[in-house]
Amino acid sequence: MENWQAILSIFTFIAVIFLIMTEWIHLTIAALLGALLLVFTNVMTLQEAIGYIGKSHGTLGLFFGVMVLVRAFEPTKIFEYLATQIVLLAKGEGKRLLLGIVAITTPICAVLPNATTVMLLAPLIPPIAQEVGVNFVPLLILMVFIANSAGLLTIVGDPATFIVGDAINLSFIDYLERLSLGGAIAIITVIATLPFLFRKIWHTKLENLEQLPHPQINHPRSLFLGALIVAFVLLFFVIGDSLPVPISPAAVALLGAALAMLLSHHSKIDSVNNILRDVDWSTLIFFMSIFVLIGGLEKTGVINNLSGFLGIVLGKNIFLGSLVLLFLIGLLSSVVPNIPLVVAMVPLLKQYVVNVGLAPPEILASNFQGQFPPEVLPLFYAMMFGATLGGNGTLVGASSNIVAAGISEQHGRRISFKTFLHYGIPIMLLQLFTASVYVLVRFLL
C-alpha cells in the first residue's frame, strides 16, 4: 500500500481524536468527516467502508435493538417509578446511592455486555439525581466505570474480553478461574475512590423523603407484556449462543425491539415514528465512523507494521511484554474505543508470538481450535485488562462511555471530554496499576 495512504490514515485518525478532545466540533461530526475523508481521498472505496462497518454488525445491531427496547417503554413511566424506589431504599443518602449504583450494575454486567447494561439502567439515573438534588452526570460516569470494570467478571461481560477470549479458545469456566478475581479487584478499586472522587454526592443527604414525587405506572397491562419481552431478551442473551442453532445477542435484541414496537403500536401507547425518532442515532453513526477509521489503519498496513515493532522492542520477554502491553493497550484504549482496538490487536499479537517463535504458525488459522502455549497466555490476559480498564480513561475509550454520553445529552446535559477526564484518569491509572499487580502475581511470578 502506498505510503501516502498510510500517512493520511494516521493523520486523519489523530485529527479526529484531537477534535473530540478539544470539543471544537461534536464527536459524531468529527468521526463522520474523518471516515468520509478516507473515502473521498480513495484510501478506501465506499463499498470497503461499508464492509468495515458490516464486520461490526453485531455491535451495531445490539445497540440499536436495546435503544428501541428501552425507548418503547418510556410512556409507562417505569423508569421514574423505579428511580423513586431506589432513592427510598437509599434513604436519601448520597453514599448509599453511590454504593447502590455499584450493587445494581455489577451483577448485571457479569452476564450482559456493559454497553447493554448502561442502556438498560442509565435512564434511571437522571430522575434519581433530580429527586436527590444532585447533578446526574457524575452518577452516569460512575455507572460507566462499574460497567466497564464488572465486564471483567466473566468472558461475556465486555465485548473486548469476549473477542480476546474467543481468539485464544478460552472457555467460560477457565475465564472464571483465571481472570474473574482481577475484575473484582477493579471494582473494589472504584469503590475505594468514591468518598474522594464523588465527595459532594457522598456527603449529600435528602431530609424530607416524604416530599418525594410518587409517579404512577401508566399502561400496566402493556408494561407486563413488555416485561415478558425483556425477560425473553435477557434469557436469550445468556443462552442464545449455546443453542443447537446459535442466536447472536444482536439478533435477540433486534427481535426484542420489533416485538416492543409491535406492542407499543398495537396498544397505542406510542407510535413507531416517535420511538424511531428518539433512537440515539448520533451514537450509532459515531461507532460506524470509528470502525471505518480503524479499517483505514488496517487496510494501509499501519496495524500490521506495529507487530514487527513489538517483536523488536519486546523480543521473547513475556514478563516485560505482558506489563508493557497492559499499560500500552490501556493508554491506547483511552483514546481508541476498545472494541475496534481489540479487533485490530488480536491478529497483531498472534503474529508477534509466531514471529518471535513463542507459538506455532497454526494458531494464525481462523479455524484453529487447539490450546495456545501456556507461556504466551499472560500477553493476551494483559491485553484484556488493558483494553477494558483503559476504556475508563476518556469519553471515547469504551462503547458504554459513548452510550452514557448520548443518554445524558438526551436528558439535557452534555458530558464534556474534560469532565469525564477529571474522573476517568485517576480511576484508569489506579486500575491499571492494580491489574498489573494481579497479572504479575497470578501469572508471571
Coordinates of N, CA, C and O in Angstrom, one line a residue, residues 226-380:
G226 N -44.5 -6.1 28.2 CA -43.2 -5.6 28.0 C -42.1 -6.3 28.8 O -41.0 -6.6 28.4
A227 N -42.5 -6.5 30.1 CA -41.6 -7.2 31.0 C -41.3 -8.6 30.5 O -40.1 -9.1 30.6
L228 N -42.3 -9.3 29.9 CA -42.1 -10.6 29.3 C -41.1 -10.6 28.2 O -40.3 -11.4 28.0
I229 N -41.2 -9.5 27.3 CA -40.3 -9.3 26.2 C -38.9 -9.1 26.7 O -37.9 -9.8 26.2
V230 N -38.7 -8.3 27.7 CA -37.4 -8.0 28.3 C -36.8 -9.3 28.9 O -35.6 -9.6 28.7
A231 N -37.6 -10.1 29.6 CA -37.2 -11.3 30.2 C -36.7 -12.3 29.1 O -35.7 -13.0 29.3
F232 N -37.5 -12.4 28.0 CA -37.1 -13.2 26.9 C -35.8 -12.8 26.3 O -34.9 -13.6 26.0
V233 N -35.6 -11.5 26.1 CA -34.3 -10.9 25.6 C -33.2 -11.3 26.5 O -32.1 -11.8 26.0
L234 N -33.3 -11.0 27.8 CA -32.2 -11.3 28.8 C -31.9 -12.8 28.8 O -30.7 -13.2 28.9
L235 N -32.9 -13.6 28.8 CA -32.7 -15.1 28.8 C -31.8 -15.5 27.6 O -30.8 -16.3 27.7
F236 N -32.2 -15.0 26.4 CA -31.5 -15.5 25.2 C -30.2 -14.8 25.0 O -29.4 -15.3 24.3
F237 N -30.0 -13.6 25.7 CA -28.6 -13.1 25.7 C -27.7 -14.1 26.3 O -26.5 -14.2 25.9
V238 N -28.2 -14.7 27.4 CA -27.3 -15.6 28.2 C -27.2 -17.0 27.5 O -26.1 -17.6 27.4
I239 N -28.3 -17.5 26.9 CA -28.2 -18.9 26.4 C -28.2 -19.0 24.9 O -28.0 -20.1 24.4
G240 N -28.4 -17.9 24.2 CA -28.6 -17.9 22.8 C -27.4 -18.6 22.0 O -27.7 -19.4 21.1
D241 N -26.2 -18.2 22.4 CA -25.0 -18.7 21.7 C -24.8 -20.2 21.9 O -24.1 -20.9 21.1
S242 N -25.4 -20.8 22.9 CA -25.2 -22.2 23.2 C -26.3 -23.1 22.7 O -26.3 -24.3 23.0
L243 N -27.3 -22.5 22.0 CA -28.4 -23.3 21.5 C -27.9 -24.1 20.3 O -26.9 -23.8 19.7
P244 N -28.6 -25.2 19.9 CA -28.2 -26.0 18.7 C -28.1 -25.2 17.5 O -27.2 -25.4 16.6
V245 N -29.1 -24.2 17.3 CA -28.9 -23.2 16.3 C -28.6 -21.9 17.0 O -29.5 -21.3 17.6
P246 N -27.3 -21.5 17.0 CA -27.0 -20.3 17.8 C -27.7 -19.0 17.4 O -27.9 -18.8 16.2
I247 N -28.1 -18.2 18.4 CA -28.7 -16.9 18.1 C -27.9 -15.9 18.8 O -27.6 -15.9 20.0
S248 N -27.4 -15.0 18.0 CA -26.5 -13.9 18.5 C -27.2 -12.9 19.3 O -28.4 -12.7 19.2
P249 N -26.5 -12.3 20.3 CA -27.2 -11.2 21.1 C -27.8 -10.1 20.2 O -28.9 -9.6 20.6
A250 N -27.1 -9.8 19.1 CA -27.7 -8.7 18.2 C -29.0 -9.1 17.7 O -30.0 -8.3 17.6
A251 N -29.2 -10.4 17.2 CA -30.4 -10.9 16.7 C -31.5 -10.9 17.7 O -32.7 -10.5 17.5
V252 N -31.2 -11.3 19.0 CA -32.1 -11.3 20.1 C -32.6 -9.9 20.4 O -33.8 -9.6 20.5
A253 N -31.7 -8.9 20.4 CA -32.0 -7.5 20.7 C -32.9 -6.9 19.6 O -33.9 -6.2 19.9
L254 N -32.6 -7.3 18.4 CA -33.5 -6.8 17.2 C -34.9 -7.4 17.3 O -35.9 -6.7 17.0
L255 N -35.0 -8.6 17.6 CA -36.3 -9.3 17.8 C -37.1 -8.6 18.9 O -38.3 -8.3 18.8
G256 N -36.4 -8.4 20.0 CA -37.0 -7.7 21.2 C -37.5 -6.3 20.8 O -38.6 -5.9 21.2
A257 N -36.7 -5.6 20.0 CA -37.1 -4.3 19.6 C -38.3 -4.3 18.7 O -39.3 -3.5 18.9
A258 N -38.4 -5.3 17.8 CA -39.5 -5.4 16.9 C -40.8 -5.7 17.7 O -41.9 -5.2 17.4
L259 N -40.7 -6.6 18.7 CA -41.8 -7.0 19.5 C -42.3 -5.8 20.4 O -43.5 -5.6 20.5
A260 N -41.3 -5.0 20.9 CA -41.7 -3.9 21.7 C -42.4 -2.8 20.8 O -43.4 -2.2 21.3
M261 N -41.9 -2.6 19.6 CA -42.6 -1.7 18.7 C -44.0 -2.2 18.4 O -45.0 -1.4 18.3
L262 N -44.2 -3.5 18.1 CA -45.5 -4.1 17.8 C -46.4 -3.8 19.0 O -47.6 -3.4 18.8
L263 N -45.9 -4.1 20.2 CA -46.7 -3.9 21.4 C -47.1 -2.4 21.6 O -48.3 -2.1 21.9
S264 N -46.2 -1.5 21.4 CA -46.5 0.0 21.5 C -47.5 0.4 20.5 O -48.4 1.2 20.8
H265 N -47.4 -0.1 19.3 CA -48.3 0.3 18.2 C -49.7 -0.3 18.4 O -50.7 0.4 18.3
H266 N -49.7 -1.6 18.8 CA -51.0 -2.2 19.0 C -51.8 -1.7 20.2 O -53.0 -1.5 20.1
S267 N -51.0 -1.4 21.3 CA -51.7 -0.9 22.5 C -51.9 0.7 22.4 O -52.5 1.2 23.4
K268 N -51.4 1.3 21.4 CA -51.5 2.7 21.1 C -50.9 3.6 22.3 O -51.3 4.7 22.5
I269 N -49.8 3.1 23.0 CA -49.2 3.9 24.0 C -48.2 4.8 23.3 O -47.8 5.8 23.9
D270 N -47.7 4.5 22.1 CA -46.8 5.4 21.4 C -46.8 4.9 19.9 O -47.2 3.8 19.6
S271 N -46.3 5.8 19.1 CA -46.2 5.5 17.7 C -44.8 5.0 17.3 O -43.8 5.4 18.0
V272 N -44.7 4.2 16.3 CA -43.4 3.7 15.8 C -42.5 4.8 15.4 O -41.3 4.9 15.7
N273 N -43.1 5.8 14.7 CA -42.3 7.0 14.3 C -41.7 7.7 15.5 O -40.5 8.1 15.4
N274 N -42.4 7.9 16.6 CA -41.9 8.6 17.7 C -40.7 7.8 18.3 O -39.7 8.3 18.8
I275 N -40.9 6.4 18.4 CA -39.9 5.6 19.0 C -38.6 5.7 18.2 O -37.5 5.9 18.7
L276 N -38.7 5.5 16.9 CA -37.5 5.5 16.0 C -36.9 6.9 15.9 O -35.7 7.0 15.8
R277 N -37.7 8.0 16.1 CA -37.1 9.3 16.1 C -36.2 9.6 17.3 O -35.2 10.3 17.2
D278 N -36.5 8.9 18.4 CA -35.8 9.2 19.6 C -34.6 8.2 19.8 O -33.9 8.3 20.8
V279 N -34.4 7.3 18.9 CA -33.2 6.5 18.9 C -31.9 7.3 18.9 O -31.9 8.4 18.2
D280 N -30.9 7.0 19.6 CA -29.7 7.8 19.7 C -28.8 7.5 18.4 O -27.8 6.8 18.4
W281 N -29.3 8.1 17.3 CA -28.6 7.9 16.0 C -27.2 8.5 16.0 O -26.3 8.0 15.4
S282 N -27.0 9.5 16.8 CA -25.6 10.1 16.9 C -24.6 9.1 17.4 O -23.5 9.0 16.8
T283 N -24.9 8.3 18.4 CA -24.0 7.3 18.9 C -23.8 6.2 17.9 O -22.6 5.8 17.7
L284 N -24.8 5.8 17.2 CA -24.7 4.7 16.2 C -23.8 5.2 15.0 O -22.9 4.4 14.6
I285 N -24.0 6.4 14.6 CA -23.2 6.9 13.5 C -21.7 7.1 13.9 O -20.8 6.9 13.1
F286 N -21.5 7.5 15.2 CA -20.1 7.7 15.7 C -19.4 6.3 15.6 O -18.3 6.2 15.1
F287 N -20.1 5.2 16.1 CA -19.4 3.9 16.0 C -19.1 3.5 14.6 O -18.1 2.9 14.3
M288 N -20.1 3.7 13.7 CA -19.8 3.3 12.3 C -18.6 4.0 11.8 O -17.8 3.4 11.1
S289 N -18.5 5.3 12.1 CA -17.4 6.1 11.6 C -16.1 5.6 12.1 O -15.0 5.6 11.4
I290 N -16.0 5.3 13.4 CA -14.8 4.8 14.1 C -14.4 3.5 13.5 O -13.2 3.3 13.2
F291 N -15.3 2.6 13.2 CA -15.0 1.3 12.5 C -14.3 1.6 11.2 O -13.4 0.8 10.8
V292 N -14.8 2.6 10.5 CA -14.2 2.9 9.2 C -12.8 3.5 9.3 O -11.8 3.1 8.6
L293 N -12.6 4.3 10.3 CA -11.2 4.9 10.6 C -10.2 3.8 11.0 O -9.1 3.8 10.5
I294 N -10.7 2.9 11.8 CA -9.8 1.7 12.2 C -9.5 0.9 11.0 O -8.4 0.4 10.7
G295 N -10.5 0.7 10.1 CA -10.4 0.0 8.9 C -9.3 0.6 8.0 O -8.6 -0.1 7.3
G296 N -9.3 1.9 8.0 CA -8.2 2.6 7.2 C -6.8 2.3 7.7 O -5.9 2.1 6.8
L297 N -6.7 2.2 9.0 CA -5.4 1.9 9.5 C -5.0 0.4 9.2 O -3.8 0.1 9.0
E298 N -6.0 -0.4 9.2 CA -5.8 -1.9 8.9 C -5.4 -2.0 7.4 O -4.5 -2.7 7.1
K299 N -6.2 -1.4 6.6 CA -6.0 -1.6 5.1 C -4.7 -1.1 4.6 O -4.0 -1.7 3.8
T300 N -4.2 0.0 5.2 CA -2.9 0.6 4.8 C -1.7 0.0 5.4 O -0.6 0.4 5.2
G301 N -1.9 -1.0 6.3 CA -0.8 -1.8 6.8 C -0.2 -1.2 8.1 O 0.8 -1.7 8.6
V302 N -0.8 -0.1 8.6 CA -0.3 0.5 9.8 C -0.3 -0.5 11.0 O 0.7 -0.6 11.8
I303 N -1.4 -1.2 11.1 CA -1.6 -2.1 12.3 C -0.6 -3.3 12.1 O 0.0 -3.7 13.1
N304 N -0.5 -3.8 10.9 CA 0.5 -5.0 10.7 C 1.9 -4.6 11.1 O 2.7 -5.4 11.6
N305 N 2.3 -3.4 10.7 CA 3.7 -2.9 11.0 C 3.9 -2.8 12.5 O 5.1 -3.0 12.9
L306 N 2.9 -2.6 13.2 CA 3.1 -2.5 14.7 C 3.5 -3.8 15.3 O 4.2 -3.9 16.3
S307 N 3.1 -5.0 14.7 CA 3.5 -6.3 15.2 C 5.0 -6.5 15.1 O 5.7 -7.0 16.0
G308 N 5.6 -6.0 14.0 CA 7.0 -6.1 13.8 C 7.8 -5.2 14.9 O 8.8 -5.6 15.4
F309 N 7.2 -4.0 15.2 CA 7.7 -3.1 16.2 C 7.7 -3.8 17.6 O 8.7 -3.7 18.3
L310 N 6.6 -4.5 17.9 CA 6.5 -5.2 19.1 C 7.6 -6.3 19.3 O 8.3 -6.4 20.3
G311 N 7.9 -7.0 18.2 CA 8.9 -8.0 18.2 C 10.3 -7.5 18.4 O 11.1 -8.0 19.2
I312 N 10.6 -6.3 17.9 CA 11.9 -5.6 18.1 C 12.1 -5.2 19.5 O 13.1 -5.4 20.1
V313 N 11.0 -4.6 20.1 CA 11.1 -4.0 21.4 C 11.1 -5.0 22.5 O 11.8 -5.0 23.4
L314 N 10.2 -6.0 22.4 CA 9.9 -6.9 23.5 C 10.7 -8.2 23.3 O 11.0 -8.9 24.3
G315 N 11.0 -8.6 22.1 CA 11.7 -9.9 21.9 C 10.9 -11.1 22.4 O 9.7 -11.1 22.2
K316 N 11.5 -12.0 23.2 CA 10.8 -13.1 23.8 C 10.5 -12.9 25.3 O 10.1 -13.9 26.0
N317 N 10.6 -11.7 25.8 CA 10.4 -11.4 27.2 C 8.9 -11.3 27.6 O 8.3 -10.2 27.4
I318 N 8.3 -12.4 28.0 CA 6.9 -12.5 28.3 C 6.6 -11.6 29.5 O 5.6 -10.9 29.6
F319 N 7.5 -11.6 30.5 CA 7.4 -10.8 31.7 C 7.2 -9.3 31.4 O 6.2 -8.6 31.7
L320 N 8.2 -8.8 30.6 CA 8.2 -7.4 30.2 C 7.0 -7.1 29.3 O 6.3 -6.1 29.4
G321 N 6.9 -8.1 28.3 CA 5.8 -7.9 27.3 C 4.4 -7.8 27.9 O 3.6 -6.9 27.4
S322 N 4.1 -8.6 28.9 CA 2.8 -8.5 29.5 C 2.5 -7.2 30.2 O 1.5 -6.6 30.0
L323 N 3.5 -6.7 30.9 CA 3.3 -5.4 31.6 C 3.3 -4.2 30.7 O 2.5 -3.3 30.8
V324 N 4.2 -4.3 29.7 CA 4.2 -3.2 28.6 C 2.8 -3.2 27.9 O 2.2 -2.1 27.7
L325 N 2.4 -4.4 27.5 CA 1.1 -4.5 26.8 C 0.0 -4.0 27.6 O -0.9 -3.2 27.1
L326 N -0.1 -4.3 28.9 CA -1.2 -3.9 29.7 C -1.3 -2.4 29.8 O -2.4 -1.8 29.6
F327 N -0.2 -1.7 30.0 CA -0.2 -0.2 30.1 C -0.3 0.4 28.7 O -1.0 1.4 28.5
L328 N 0.3 -0.2 27.7 CA 0.2 0.4 26.3 C -1.2 0.3 25.8 O -1.7 1.3 25.3
I329 N -1.8 -0.9 25.9 CA -3.2 -1.1 25.4 C -4.1 -0.2 26.3 O -5.1 0.3 25.8
G330 N -3.8 -0.1 27.6 CA -4.6 0.7 28.5 C -4.7 2.1 28.0 O -5.7 2.8 27.9
L331 N -3.5 2.7 27.7 CA -3.4 4.1 27.3 C -4.0 4.2 25.9 O -4.7 5.2 25.6
L332 N -3.8 3.3 25.0 CA -4.4 3.4 23.6 C -5.9 3.3 23.7 O -6.6 4.0 23.1
S333 N -6.4 2.4 24.6 CA -7.8 2.2 24.8 C -8.5 3.4 25.4 O -9.7 3.6 25.3
S334 N -7.8 4.3 26.0 CA -8.4 5.5 26.5 C -8.7 6.5 25.4 O -9.5 7.4 25.6
V335 N -8.1 6.4 24.2 CA -8.4 7.3 23.1 C -9.0 6.6 21.9 O -9.5 7.2 21.0
V336 N -8.9 5.2 21.9 CA -9.5 4.5 20.8 C -10.5 3.6 21.4 O -10.2 2.8 22.4
P337 N -11.8 3.6 21.0 CA -12.8 2.7 21.5 C -12.3 1.2 21.5 O -11.7 0.8 20.6
N338 N -12.5 0.5 22.7 CA -11.8 -0.7 22.9 C -12.2 -1.9 22.0 O -11.5 -2.8 21.7
I339 N -13.5 -1.8 21.4 CA -13.9 -2.9 20.5 C -13.1 -2.9 19.3 O -12.4 -3.9 18.9
P340 N -13.0 -1.8 18.5 CA -12.2 -1.8 17.3 C -10.7 -2.0 17.6 O -9.9 -2.6 16.8
L341 N -10.2 -1.5 18.8 CA -8.8 -1.6 19.1 C -8.5 -3.1 19.3 O -7.5 -3.6 18.8
V342 N -9.3 -3.8 20.0 CA -9.1 -5.3 20.3 C -9.2 -6.1 19.0 O -8.4 -7.0 18.8
V343 N -10.1 -5.7 18.2 CA -10.3 -6.4 16.9 C -9.0 -6.3 16.1 O -8.5 -7.2 15.4
A344 N -8.4 -5.1 16.2 CA -7.1 -4.9 15.4 C -5.9 -5.5 16.1 O -5.0 -6.0 15.4
M345 N -5.9 -5.5 17.4 CA -4.7 -6.0 18.2 C -4.6 -7.5 18.3 O -3.5 -8.0 18.4
V346 N -5.7 -8.3 18.2 CA -5.7 -9.7 18.4 C -4.8 -10.3 17.3 O -3.9 -11.1 17.6
P347 N -5.1 -10.1 16.0 CA -4.2 -10.7 15.0 C -2.8 -10.1 15.1 O -1.8 -10.9 14.8
L348 N -2.6 -8.9 15.5 CA -1.2 -8.3 15.7 C -0.5 -9.1 16.7 O 0.7 -9.5 16.5
L349 N -1.1 -9.4 17.8 CA -0.4 -10.1 18.9 C -0.2 -11.6 18.5 O 0.9 -12.1 18.9
K350 N -1.1 -12.2 17.8 CA -0.9 -13.6 17.4 C 0.3 -13.6 16.5 O 1.2 -14.5 16.6
Q351 N 0.4 -12.6 15.5 CA 1.5 -12.6 14.6 C 2.9 -12.4 15.3 O 3.9 -13.0 15.0
Y352 N 2.8 -11.6 16.4 CA 4.0 -11.3 17.1 C 4.6 -12.6 17.8 O 5.8 -12.9 17.7
V353 N 3.7 -13.3 18.5 CA 4.2 -14.5 19.2 C 4.7 -15.6 18.2 O 5.5 -16.4 18.6
V354 N 4.1 -15.6 17.0 CA 4.6 -16.5 16.0 C 6.0 -16.0 15.5 O 6.9 -16.8 15.3
N355 N 6.1 -14.7 15.2 CA 7.3 -14.2 14.6 C 8.5 -14.4 15.5 O 9.6 -14.7 15.0
V356 N 8.3 -14.3 16.9 CA 9.5 -14.5 17.8 C 9.6 -16.0 18.2 O 10.4 -16.2 19.1
G357 N 8.8 -16.9 17.7 CA 9.0 -18.3 18.0 C 8.4 -18.8 19.3 O 8.7 -19.9 19.7
L358 N 7.4 -18.0 19.8 CA 6.8 -18.5 21.1 C 5.6 -19.3 20.8 O 5.1 -20.0 21.8
A359 N 5.1 -19.4 19.6 CA 3.9 -20.2 19.3 C 4.0 -20.7 17.9 O 4.7 -20.0 17.0
P360 N 3.4 -21.8 17.5 CA 3.5 -22.4 16.2 C 2.6 -21.5 15.2 O 1.6 -20.9 15.6
P361 N 2.9 -21.6 13.9 CA 2.1 -20.8 12.9 C 0.7 -21.2 12.9 O -0.2 -20.5 12.4
E362 N 0.4 -22.5 13.3 CA -1.0 -23.0 13.2 C -2.0 -22.1 14.0 O -3.2 -22.0 13.6
I363 N -1.6 -21.3 15.0 CA -2.5 -20.5 15.7 C -3.1 -19.4 14.9 O -4.1 -18.8 15.3
L364 N -2.4 -19.1 13.8 CA -2.9 -18.0 12.9 C -4.1 -18.3 12.1 O -4.8 -17.5 11.6
A365 N -4.4 -19.7 12.0 CA -5.5 -20.1 11.2 C -6.8 -19.7 11.9 O -7.0 -19.8 13.1
S366 N -7.8 -19.2 11.1 CA -9.0 -18.7 11.7 C -9.9 -19.9 12.3 O -10.7 -19.6 13.2
N367 N -9.6 -21.1 11.9 CA -10.4 -22.3 12.4 C -9.6 -23.0 13.4 O -9.9 -24.2 13.8
F368 N -8.5 -22.5 14.0 CA -7.7 -23.1 15.0 C -8.5 -23.3 16.3 O -9.0 -22.3 16.9
Q369 N -8.6 -24.5 16.8 CA -9.4 -24.8 18.0 C -8.6 -25.4 19.1 O -9.1 -25.8 20.2
G370 N -7.3 -25.5 18.9 CA -6.4 -26.0 19.9 C -6.1 -25.1 21.1 O -6.6 -24.0 21.2
Q371 N -5.2 -25.5 21.9 CA -4.7 -24.7 23.1 C -3.5 -23.9 22.7 O -2.6 -24.4 22.1
F372 N -3.5 -22.7 23.1 CA -2.3 -21.8 23.0 C -1.2 -22.3 24.0 O -1.5 -22.7 25.1
P373 N 0.1 -22.1 23.6 CA 1.1 -22.4 24.6 C 0.9 -21.6 25.9 O 0.7 -20.4 25.8
P374 N 0.9 -22.2 27.1 CA 0.6 -21.5 28.3 C 1.5 -20.3 28.6 O 1.0 -19.3 29.2
E375 N 2.7 -20.3 28.1 CA 3.6 -19.2 28.4 C 3.2 -17.9 27.7 O 3.7 -16.8 28.1
V376 N 2.5 -18.0 26.6 CA 2.1 -16.7 25.9 C 0.7 -16.2 26.4 O 0.4 -15.0 26.0
L377 N 0.0 -17.0 27.1 CA -1.3 -16.5 27.6 C -1.3 -15.2 28.4 O -2.2 -14.4 28.2
P378 N -0.3 -15.0 29.3 CA -0.3 -13.7 30.0 C -0.3 -12.5 29.1 O -0.9 -11.4 29.5
L379 N 0.2 -12.6 27.9 CA 0.2 -11.5 27.0 C -1.3 -11.1 26.6 O -1.7 -10.0 26.6
F380 N -2.1 -12.2 26.4 CA -3.5 -12.0 26.0 C -4.3 -11.5 27.2 O -5.2 -10.7 27.1

